[in-house]
XYZ file of N, CA and C in Angstrom:
639
model
N -13.310 0.151 5.270
C -14.754 0.454 4.529
C -15.358 1.421 4.889
N -16.210 2.265 4.303
C -17.045 3.429 4.696
C -18.225 2.899 4.702
N -19.449 3.577 5.743
C -20.555 2.917 5.991
C -21.323 4.075 5.566
N -22.336 3.855 4.642
C -23.439 5.277 4.440
C -24.577 4.965 5.135
N -24.923 6.093 5.696
C -25.942 6.419 6.181
C -27.141 7.007 5.628
N -28.163 6.939 5.632
C -29.650 7.311 5.365
C -29.657 7.535 3.858
N -29.154 6.299 3.132
C -29.392 5.886 2.162
C -27.953 6.444 1.071
N -28.308 6.098 -0.112
C -27.002 6.760 -0.956
C -26.815 7.811 -1.220
N -27.918 8.859 -0.571
C -27.588 10.568 -0.939
C -27.144 10.964 0.511
N -27.338 9.973 1.310
C -26.507 10.585 2.891
C -25.440 10.806 3.431
N -24.871 11.060 4.271
C -23.393 11.085 4.274
C -22.498 9.752 4.830
N -21.741 9.604 4.767
C -20.956 8.399 5.109
C -19.802 8.566 5.953
N -19.474 7.658 6.698
C -18.261 7.615 7.628
C -16.973 6.520 7.312
N -16.002 6.932 7.345
C -14.959 6.052 7.019
C -14.499 6.183 5.747
N -13.363 5.511 5.126
C -12.792 5.324 3.633
C -13.369 4.969 2.577
N -13.287 5.693 1.788
C -14.008 4.923 0.151
C -12.914 5.381 -0.548
N -11.861 4.520 -1.241
C -10.890 4.627 -2.231
C -9.803 6.077 -1.279
N -10.020 7.088 -2.361
C -9.074 8.096 -1.640
C -9.850 9.106 -1.093
N -11.442 9.051 -0.783
C -12.016 9.877 0.165
C -12.450 9.285 1.352
N -12.280 10.333 2.663
C -12.868 10.163 3.994
C -13.697 10.870 4.151
N -15.081 10.181 4.530
C -16.078 10.592 5.000
C -16.294 10.601 6.613
N -16.999 11.875 7.320
C -16.974 12.118 8.891
C -17.939 13.145 8.817
N -18.398 12.961 10.303
C -19.422 13.873 11.262
C -18.732 14.773 11.798
N -18.789 16.208 11.309
C -18.160 17.210 12.339
C -19.054 18.466 12.436
N -19.051 18.569 14.023
C -20.241 19.531 14.473
C -21.712 19.412 13.849
N -21.852 18.088 13.659
C -23.476 18.150 13.067
C -23.390 18.376 11.370
N -22.850 17.726 11.044
C -22.310 18.325 9.512
C -21.832 16.798 8.612
N -21.972 16.372 7.623
C -21.472 15.646 6.928
C -20.332 15.960 5.990
N -19.253 15.754 6.378
C -17.834 16.193 5.458
C -17.697 15.455 4.875
N -16.761 15.470 3.744
C -16.008 14.724 3.005
C -14.272 15.288 2.916
N -13.381 14.512 2.717
C -11.916 15.259 2.827
C -11.102 14.205 1.890
N -10.202 14.648 1.025
C -9.395 13.872 0.607
C -8.730 12.598 1.595
N -8.088 11.792 1.262
C -7.426 10.983 2.082
C -5.729 11.776 1.960
N -5.290 11.939 3.219
C -3.897 12.187 2.882
C -2.756 11.276 2.813
N -1.886 11.895 1.835
C -0.956 11.075 1.436
C 0.199 10.820 2.295
N 0.590 9.563 2.435
C 1.772 9.172 3.611
C 2.904 9.712 2.825
N 3.786 10.362 3.449
C 5.101 10.892 3.507
C 6.303 9.979 3.809
N 7.396 9.587 2.865
C 8.305 8.973 3.444
C 9.357 9.904 3.912
N 9.388 10.994 3.821
C 10.428 12.111 4.395
C 10.363 12.102 5.742
N 11.493 12.455 6.135
C 11.459 12.973 7.563
C 11.165 14.564 8.032
N 10.359 14.976 8.752
C 9.902 16.202 9.138
C 10.966 17.038 9.316
N 10.881 18.248 8.375
C 11.791 19.546 8.321
C 12.124 19.995 10.035
N 13.261 20.548 10.471
C 13.253 21.136 11.602
C 12.192 22.201 11.799
N 11.675 22.796 10.959
C 10.427 23.956 11.204
C 8.932 23.382 11.410
N 8.906 22.002 10.713
C 7.788 20.916 11.187
C 7.764 20.356 12.364
N 9.027 20.014 13.266
C 9.057 19.603 14.295
C 8.806 20.862 15.273
N 9.210 22.217 15.219
C 9.226 23.157 15.637
C 7.688 23.081 16.160
N 7.019 23.431 15.093
C 5.418 23.667 14.849
C 4.998 22.280 15.710
N 5.279 21.329 15.392
C 4.694 20.235 16.374
C 4.737 20.556 17.997
N 6.302 21.099 18.281
C 6.545 20.957 19.393
C 5.426 22.196 20.343
N 5.646 23.462 19.260
C 4.650 24.448 19.799
C 3.166 23.935 19.823
N 2.918 23.234 19.312
C 1.218 22.688 19.418
C 0.976 21.891 20.650
N 2.051 21.323 20.535
C 1.660 20.445 21.896
C 2.058 21.007 23.213
N 2.904 22.248 23.383
C 2.831 22.857 24.396
C 1.622 23.695 24.722
N 1.282 24.266 23.353
C -0.176 25.275 23.563
C -1.217 23.960 24.451
N -1.448 22.757 23.624
C -2.341 22.076 24.181
C -2.104 21.900 25.549
N -1.314 21.328 25.973
C -0.841 21.033 27.133
C -1.132 22.195 28.518
N -0.733 23.305 28.179
C -1.126 24.583 29.041
C -2.613 24.609 28.875
N -3.211 24.425 27.864
C -4.586 25.012 28.066
C -5.601 23.776 28.670
N -5.253 22.742 28.871
C -5.742 21.557 29.089
C -6.649 22.203 30.295
N -6.015 22.513 31.470
C -6.574 22.838 32.867
C -7.519 23.911 32.776
N -7.750 24.699 31.773
C -8.260 26.012 31.149
C -9.459 25.776 30.730
N -9.828 24.648 29.798
C -10.788 24.542 28.458
C -12.236 24.601 29.716
N -12.056 24.107 30.447
C -13.744 24.178 31.042
C -14.454 25.521 31.376
N -13.412 26.300 31.830
C -13.848 27.548 32.217
C -13.667 28.429 30.904
N -12.808 28.327 29.947
C -12.645 28.855 28.747
C -14.047 28.761 27.860
N -14.417 27.700 28.094
C -15.707 27.382 27.369
C -16.904 28.440 27.291
N -16.710 28.746 28.717
C -17.952 29.872 29.169
C -17.364 31.206 28.925
N -15.930 31.509 29.424
C -15.756 33.280 29.741
C -14.582 33.402 28.672
N -14.244 32.684 27.520
C -13.739 33.214 26.661
C -14.288 33.801 25.181
N -14.582 35.355 25.137
C -15.241 35.707 24.142
C -16.519 35.066 23.902
N -16.768 35.078 22.529
C -18.195 34.759 22.501
C -18.007 33.680 20.849
N -18.424 32.636 20.678
C -18.198 31.618 19.672
C -18.526 32.313 18.223
N -17.493 31.880 17.185
C -17.390 32.450 16.217
C -17.651 31.667 15.167
N -18.710 31.485 14.330
C -18.741 31.014 13.608
C -18.777 29.517 14.106
N -17.882 28.593 13.105
C -17.549 27.265 13.967
C -16.670 27.134 14.580
N -16.126 28.305 15.034
C -14.777 28.430 16.204
C -15.526 28.480 17.561
N -15.219 27.687 18.268
C -15.885 27.734 19.761
C -15.139 28.587 20.451
N -15.036 28.689 21.730
C -14.622 30.010 22.811
C -13.066 28.960 23.075
N -13.170 27.650 23.192
C -11.944 26.939 23.449
C -10.757 27.026 22.265
N -11.613 26.687 21.056
C -10.861 27.134 19.658
C -10.135 28.492 19.549
N -10.952 29.737 19.986
C -10.297 30.862 20.088
C -9.411 31.167 20.776
N -9.429 30.559 21.962
C -8.437 30.661 23.208
C -6.939 30.195 22.832
N -7.323 28.569 21.826
C -6.022 27.772 21.486
C -5.633 28.803 20.015
N -6.245 29.307 19.195
C -5.654 30.071 18.142
C -4.746 31.283 18.693
N -5.222 31.683 19.823
C -4.086 32.821 20.158
C -3.227 32.070 20.926
N -3.357 31.608 21.610
C -2.128 30.549 22.505
C -0.936 30.922 21.546
N -1.428 29.590 20.117
C -0.425 29.553 19.243
C -0.101 30.715 18.206
N -0.891 31.621 18.193
C -0.591 32.851 17.381
C 0.279 33.844 18.079
N 0.262 34.161 19.692
C 0.970 35.054 20.408
C 1.579 34.845 21.442
N 1.363 33.193 22.104
C 1.709 32.990 23.305
C 2.842 32.220 23.620
N 3.012 30.981 22.183
C 4.100 30.429 22.338
C 4.949 30.793 21.316
N 6.091 30.873 21.538
C 7.505 31.626 20.632
C 8.587 30.360 20.831
N 9.477 30.796 20.020
C 10.277 29.787 19.628
C 11.877 30.542 20.337
N 12.800 30.095 21.400
C 13.714 30.776 21.826
C 14.649 29.826 22.041
N 15.920 30.167 21.280
C 17.197 28.909 21.301
C 16.715 27.576 20.660
N 15.983 27.406 20.013
C 15.385 26.345 19.621
C 14.554 25.494 20.048
N 13.716 26.261 21.253
C 12.866 25.567 22.051
C 11.371 26.123 22.287
N 10.687 25.515 22.097
C 9.177 26.239 22.208
C 8.840 26.699 23.580
N 8.517 28.041 23.944
C 8.404 28.556 25.144
C 6.838 29.318 25.135
N 6.511 29.703 26.569
C 5.150 30.271 26.601
C 5.986 31.577 27.134
N 5.006 32.876 26.463
C 5.370 34.014 26.922
C 4.204 34.430 27.804
N 4.631 34.263 29.284
C 3.215 34.630 29.991
C 2.762 35.718 30.238
N 3.457 36.877 29.767
C 2.883 38.102 30.152
C 1.568 38.234 28.979
N 1.456 37.508 28.203
C 0.866 37.404 26.740
C -0.207 36.602 26.992
N -0.518 35.821 28.013
C -1.566 34.744 28.114
C -2.899 35.689 28.657
N -4.039 35.381 27.976
C -5.335 35.540 28.065
C -6.257 34.590 28.813
N -6.244 34.527 30.127
C -7.221 33.366 30.572
C -8.817 33.615 29.977
N -9.126 34.583 30.268
C -10.835 35.030 29.923
C -10.428 36.451 29.038
N -11.559 36.168 28.345
C -11.987 37.406 27.242
C -13.288 38.012 27.187
N -13.447 39.349 27.451
C -15.037 39.568 27.539
C -15.289 41.092 27.664
N -16.183 41.481 27.558
C -16.770 42.984 27.869
C -16.907 43.328 29.294
N -17.237 42.339 30.346
C -17.842 42.840 31.718
C -16.138 43.509 32.002
N -16.519 44.956 32.753
C -15.474 45.798 33.705
C -14.408 44.795 33.902
N -13.093 45.467 33.808
C -12.013 45.078 34.746
C -11.722 45.530 35.957
N -10.433 45.283 36.439
C -10.078 45.919 37.675
C -9.647 47.134 37.936
N -9.412 47.740 39.005
C -8.821 49.076 39.003
C -8.262 49.125 40.602
N -6.922 49.239 40.300
C -5.575 49.183 41.289
C -5.555 47.675 42.033
N -5.594 46.926 41.464
C -5.325 45.464 41.952
C -3.724 44.637 42.277
N -3.704 44.320 43.080
C -2.259 44.086 43.855
C -2.761 42.610 44.694
N -1.316 41.682 44.264
C -1.342 40.580 45.163
C -0.235 40.718 45.649
N -0.067 39.842 47.122
C 0.788 39.660 47.858
C 0.761 38.330 48.425
N 2.165 37.540 48.790
C 2.210 36.355 48.859
C 2.013 36.349 50.623
N 1.366 35.508 51.257
C 1.440 35.174 53.051
C 1.351 33.707 53.204
N 1.481 33.796 54.517
C 1.670 32.308 54.924
C 0.795 31.224 54.617
N 0.927 29.684 54.662
C 0.278 28.593 54.545
C -0.238 28.598 52.947
N 0.751 29.092 51.980
C 0.215 29.225 50.592
C -0.935 29.923 50.094
N -1.121 31.079 50.835
C -2.033 31.988 50.505
C -1.775 33.002 49.709
N -2.491 33.221 48.674
C -2.176 34.549 48.072
C -3.244 35.558 48.453
N -2.819 36.756 48.847
C -4.093 37.912 49.103
C -4.232 38.977 47.811
N -5.236 39.317 47.345
C -5.600 40.261 46.664
C -6.580 41.500 46.987
N -6.168 42.515 46.491
C -6.677 43.818 46.935
C -7.158 44.714 45.626
N -7.893 45.119 45.523
C -8.679 46.107 44.650
C -9.327 46.905 44.833
N -9.636 48.166 43.806
C -10.507 49.377 44.358
C -12.125 49.198 43.601
N -13.285 49.395 44.605
C -14.338 48.490 43.794
C -14.734 49.833 43.112
N -15.066 49.517 41.826
C -15.367 50.154 40.593
C -16.981 49.876 40.372
N -17.602 49.172 40.979
C -18.949 48.877 40.706
C -19.915 50.197 40.073
N -19.686 51.181 40.181
C -20.161 52.028 39.578
C -19.936 52.363 37.986
N -19.019 52.135 37.515
C -18.385 51.932 36.071
C -19.187 51.169 35.406
N -19.451 51.678 33.987
C -20.263 50.845 32.963
C -19.554 49.413 33.295
N -20.784 48.683 32.738
C -20.565 47.195 32.504
C -20.041 46.533 33.678
N -20.200 47.434 35.046
C -19.465 46.424 36.216
C -20.391 46.592 37.166
N -20.921 45.354 38.000
C -21.780 45.317 39.042
C -21.159 44.805 40.576
N -22.040 45.191 41.166
C -20.966 44.759 42.806
C -21.109 43.412 43.071
N -22.105 42.563 42.018
C -22.076 41.106 42.353
C -21.132 40.396 41.337
N -20.519 41.042 40.636
C -19.453 40.410 39.691
C -18.408 39.646 40.860
N -18.447 38.266 40.099
C -17.611 37.182 41.138
C -15.620 37.297 40.779
N -15.016 37.608 41.853
C -13.477 37.515 41.701
C -13.187 36.214 41.474
N -12.076 36.491 40.500
C -11.583 34.921 40.154
C -10.018 35.189 39.758
N -9.152 34.057 40.168
C -7.708 34.101 39.648
C -7.386 32.799 39.213
N -6.624 32.844 38.594
C -6.075 31.524 37.788
C -4.335 31.512 37.723
N -3.665 30.477 38.805
C -2.575 30.607 39.236
C -1.731 29.640 38.729
N -0.417 29.512 37.654
C 0.052 28.883 37.178
C 1.424 28.573 37.560
N 1.835 27.177 38.009
C 3.097 26.570 38.381
C 3.796 25.939 37.298
N 4.757 26.642 36.734
C 5.281 25.852 35.703
C 5.976 24.428 36.083
N 6.378 24.397 36.834
C 7.229 22.533 36.879
C 5.936 21.745 36.822
N 5.001 21.675 37.497
C 3.601 20.732 37.047
C 2.971 20.775 36.095
N 3.116 22.363 35.543
C 2.133 22.720 34.064
C 0.752 22.490 34.954
N 0.606 23.283 35.898
C -1.222 23.073 36.475
C -1.175 24.458 36.752
N -2.561 24.766 36.923
C -3.355 25.893 37.179
C -3.918 25.891 38.313
N -4.092 26.549 39.058
C -5.206 26.337 40.373
C -6.261 27.402 40.352
N -6.996 27.095 40.094
C -8.291 28.198 40.046
C -9.169 28.290 40.960
N -9.451 29.458 40.900
C -10.267 30.253 42.148
C -11.368 31.010 41.742
N -12.789 30.816 41.861
C -13.663 31.199 41.578
C -14.882 31.785 42.540
N -14.611 32.903 43.251
C -15.285 33.155 44.297
C -15.105 32.691 45.433
N -16.189 32.846 46.662
C -17.275 33.616 46.288
C -17.414 34.979 46.377
N -15.895 35.708 46.559
C -15.744 37.049 46.885
C -16.083 37.818 45.500
N -16.948 38.829 45.987
C -17.324 39.854 44.872
C -16.684 41.266 44.670
N -16.956 41.740 43.491
C -16.494 43.319 43.110
C -16.508 44.137 44.419
N -17.532 44.549 44.768
C -17.593 45.417 45.811
C -16.862 45.132 47.186
N -16.191 43.688 47.618
C -15.556 43.363 48.666
C -14.514 44.148 48.640
N -13.987 44.041 47.517
C -12.396 44.757 47.606
C -11.166 44.003 48.157
N -11.438 42.691 48.383
C -10.141 41.949 48.643
C -10.824 40.368 48.883
N -9.515 39.381 48.443
C -10.028 38.285 48.338
C -8.966 37.621 48.785
N -8.649 36.134 49.087
C -7.780 35.379 49.155
C -7.807 34.233 48.677
N -6.750 33.583 47.861
C -6.835 32.145 47.595
C -5.474 31.302 48.077
N -6.069 29.704 48.563
C -5.027 28.902 49.091
C -4.921 28.223 47.840
N -3.552 28.106 47.753
C -2.923 26.943 46.647
C -2.304 25.941 47.169
N -1.871 24.676 46.475
C -1.532 23.489 46.723
C -0.464 23.405 47.697
N -0.512 22.832 49.031
C 1.089 22.627 49.520
C 2.283 22.650 49.070
N 2.177 21.675 47.837
C 3.287 21.300 47.197
C 4.083 22.587 46.652
N 3.193 23.506 46.589
C 3.857 24.536 45.853
C 4.405 25.884 46.530
N 4.671 25.293 47.963
C 5.415 26.241 49.054
C 6.750 26.419 47.828
N 6.748 27.483 48.224
C 8.433 27.553 47.829
C 8.898 28.120 46.149
N 7.595 27.518 45.408
C 7.502 27.678 44.129
C 7.237 28.815 43.680
N 7.741 29.704 42.326
C 7.437 30.790 42.042
C 6.030 30.563 40.561
N 5.155 31.450 41.014
C 3.598 31.092 40.102
C 3.552 32.221 39.765
N 2.766 32.219 38.377
C 2.552 33.371 37.581
C 1.137 33.284 37.723
N 0.584 34.721 37.967
C -0.884 34.924 38.569
C -1.704 35.792 37.938
N -2.721 35.356 37.508
C -3.668 36.063 36.314
C -4.980 36.299 37.640
N -5.778 37.281 37.040
C -7.178 37.733 37.866
C -7.966 38.022 36.972
N -9.247 37.632 37.368
C -10.556 38.414 36.314
C -11.880 38.484 36.743
N -12.682 39.033 36.570
C -13.743 38.958 37.432
C -15.338 38.428 36.013
N -15.931 37.346 36.581
C -16.964 37.089 36.052
C -18.273 37.442 36.652
N -19.552 37.528 35.707
C -20.970 38.185 36.198
C -21.150 37.240 37.221
N -22.394 37.356 37.751
C -22.829 36.509 38.821
C -23.380 35.306 38.003
N -23.825 35.099 36.553
C -24.409 34.315 35.964
C -23.162 33.262 35.411
N -22.084 33.700 35.659
C -21.011 33.007 35.222
C -21.078 32.313 33.407
N -21.242 33.355 32.940
C -20.997 33.246 31.709
C -20.725 34.539 30.839
N -19.953 35.644 31.527
C -19.463 36.306 30.790
C -18.220 36.925 31.710
N -16.988 37.357 31.053
C -16.076 37.902 32.040
C -15.402 38.726 31.462
N -14.413 39.739 32.227
C -13.358 40.450 31.412
C -12.327 39.920 30.957
N -11.485 40.886 30.508
C -10.072 40.496 29.803
C -9.201 40.044 31.074
N -8.438 38.990 31.344
C -7.797 38.856 32.339
C -6.750 39.491 32.666
N -6.180 39.731 33.659
C -5.088 40.614 33.678
C -3.873 39.735 34.286
N -2.404 40.108 34.040
C -1.427 39.333 34.215
C -0.767 40.443 35.276
N -0.651 39.594 36.830
C -0.191 40.145 37.766
C 1.548 39.660 38.205
N 1.922 39.186 37.249
C 3.078 38.805 37.178
C 3.509 37.868 38.177
N 4.685 37.431 38.777
C 5.149 36.407 39.627
C 5.473 36.463 40.779
N 5.095 35.660 41.689
C 4.838 35.634 43.118
C 5.266 34.103 43.684
N 6.278 34.293 45.009
C 6.665 33.199 45.493
C 6.018 32.690 46.266
N 5.292 31.393 46.422
C 4.428 30.699 47.506
C 5.343 30.609 48.648
N 4.397 31.136 49.476
C 5.031 30.905 51.379
C 4.738 29.794 51.879
C-alpha cells in the first residue's frame, strides 16, 4: 500500500497498482512497477551482474575518499557515482568468461591539482613501502603543502590500505606501512596528492605491483 504525504497533491511512497512512488535525492519520483520475468537470465545478463558486483566490492573501501576527491559532482551524479561509472565502463572487463579488473586503468582520485614528477616506489622491511619524487611545488596548481597519499590494493583480501599524509609535496619522500598479513603478497600501488583542505586532488597514478617484505 502507498502512503500519500502532504495531501493528494504531494508525493507518495510505496506501491499503488502498477506505480511505485519514492523519494530520491530530495525529489518525489514515480516509476512503473517492474514486471516479473519467469525466464532465466541470459549469459550476457549474468556477466553484467558479475561485473557490477565486482565493481561495487572493489570500490567499497574507496567510497569515503572518492566522495571528496573524485572530480566534481555532475548534476544528480555524485563523485562516487562518477567513479563507479568509470569502473564499470573502463576497468571491469571480461576475460575467459570471468569478470576481472584491469588494474592499470584504475583511477583512485581525479582532479586539477598538479601531479607527480619522477615518482618511484620500493619495498622495504616490515611491510613498508618507500616513495620518492621531485618537488615540483613551483608548477601551476601545485603547492608545497599538498599532501602525499597512497592507496595500496591487495587482491586476495580485496582491500585497500590508504595512507593520507602527513608528508607534503616539498618533502620529496614518504613511507607507508602496510598490514602485517600482507607480507609476501603482491600489491597494486596508486599515489596522488590532495590539497591541504582535503577537498581536491590530482589524477592518481598507477605505480605497478610491488611484493611486500
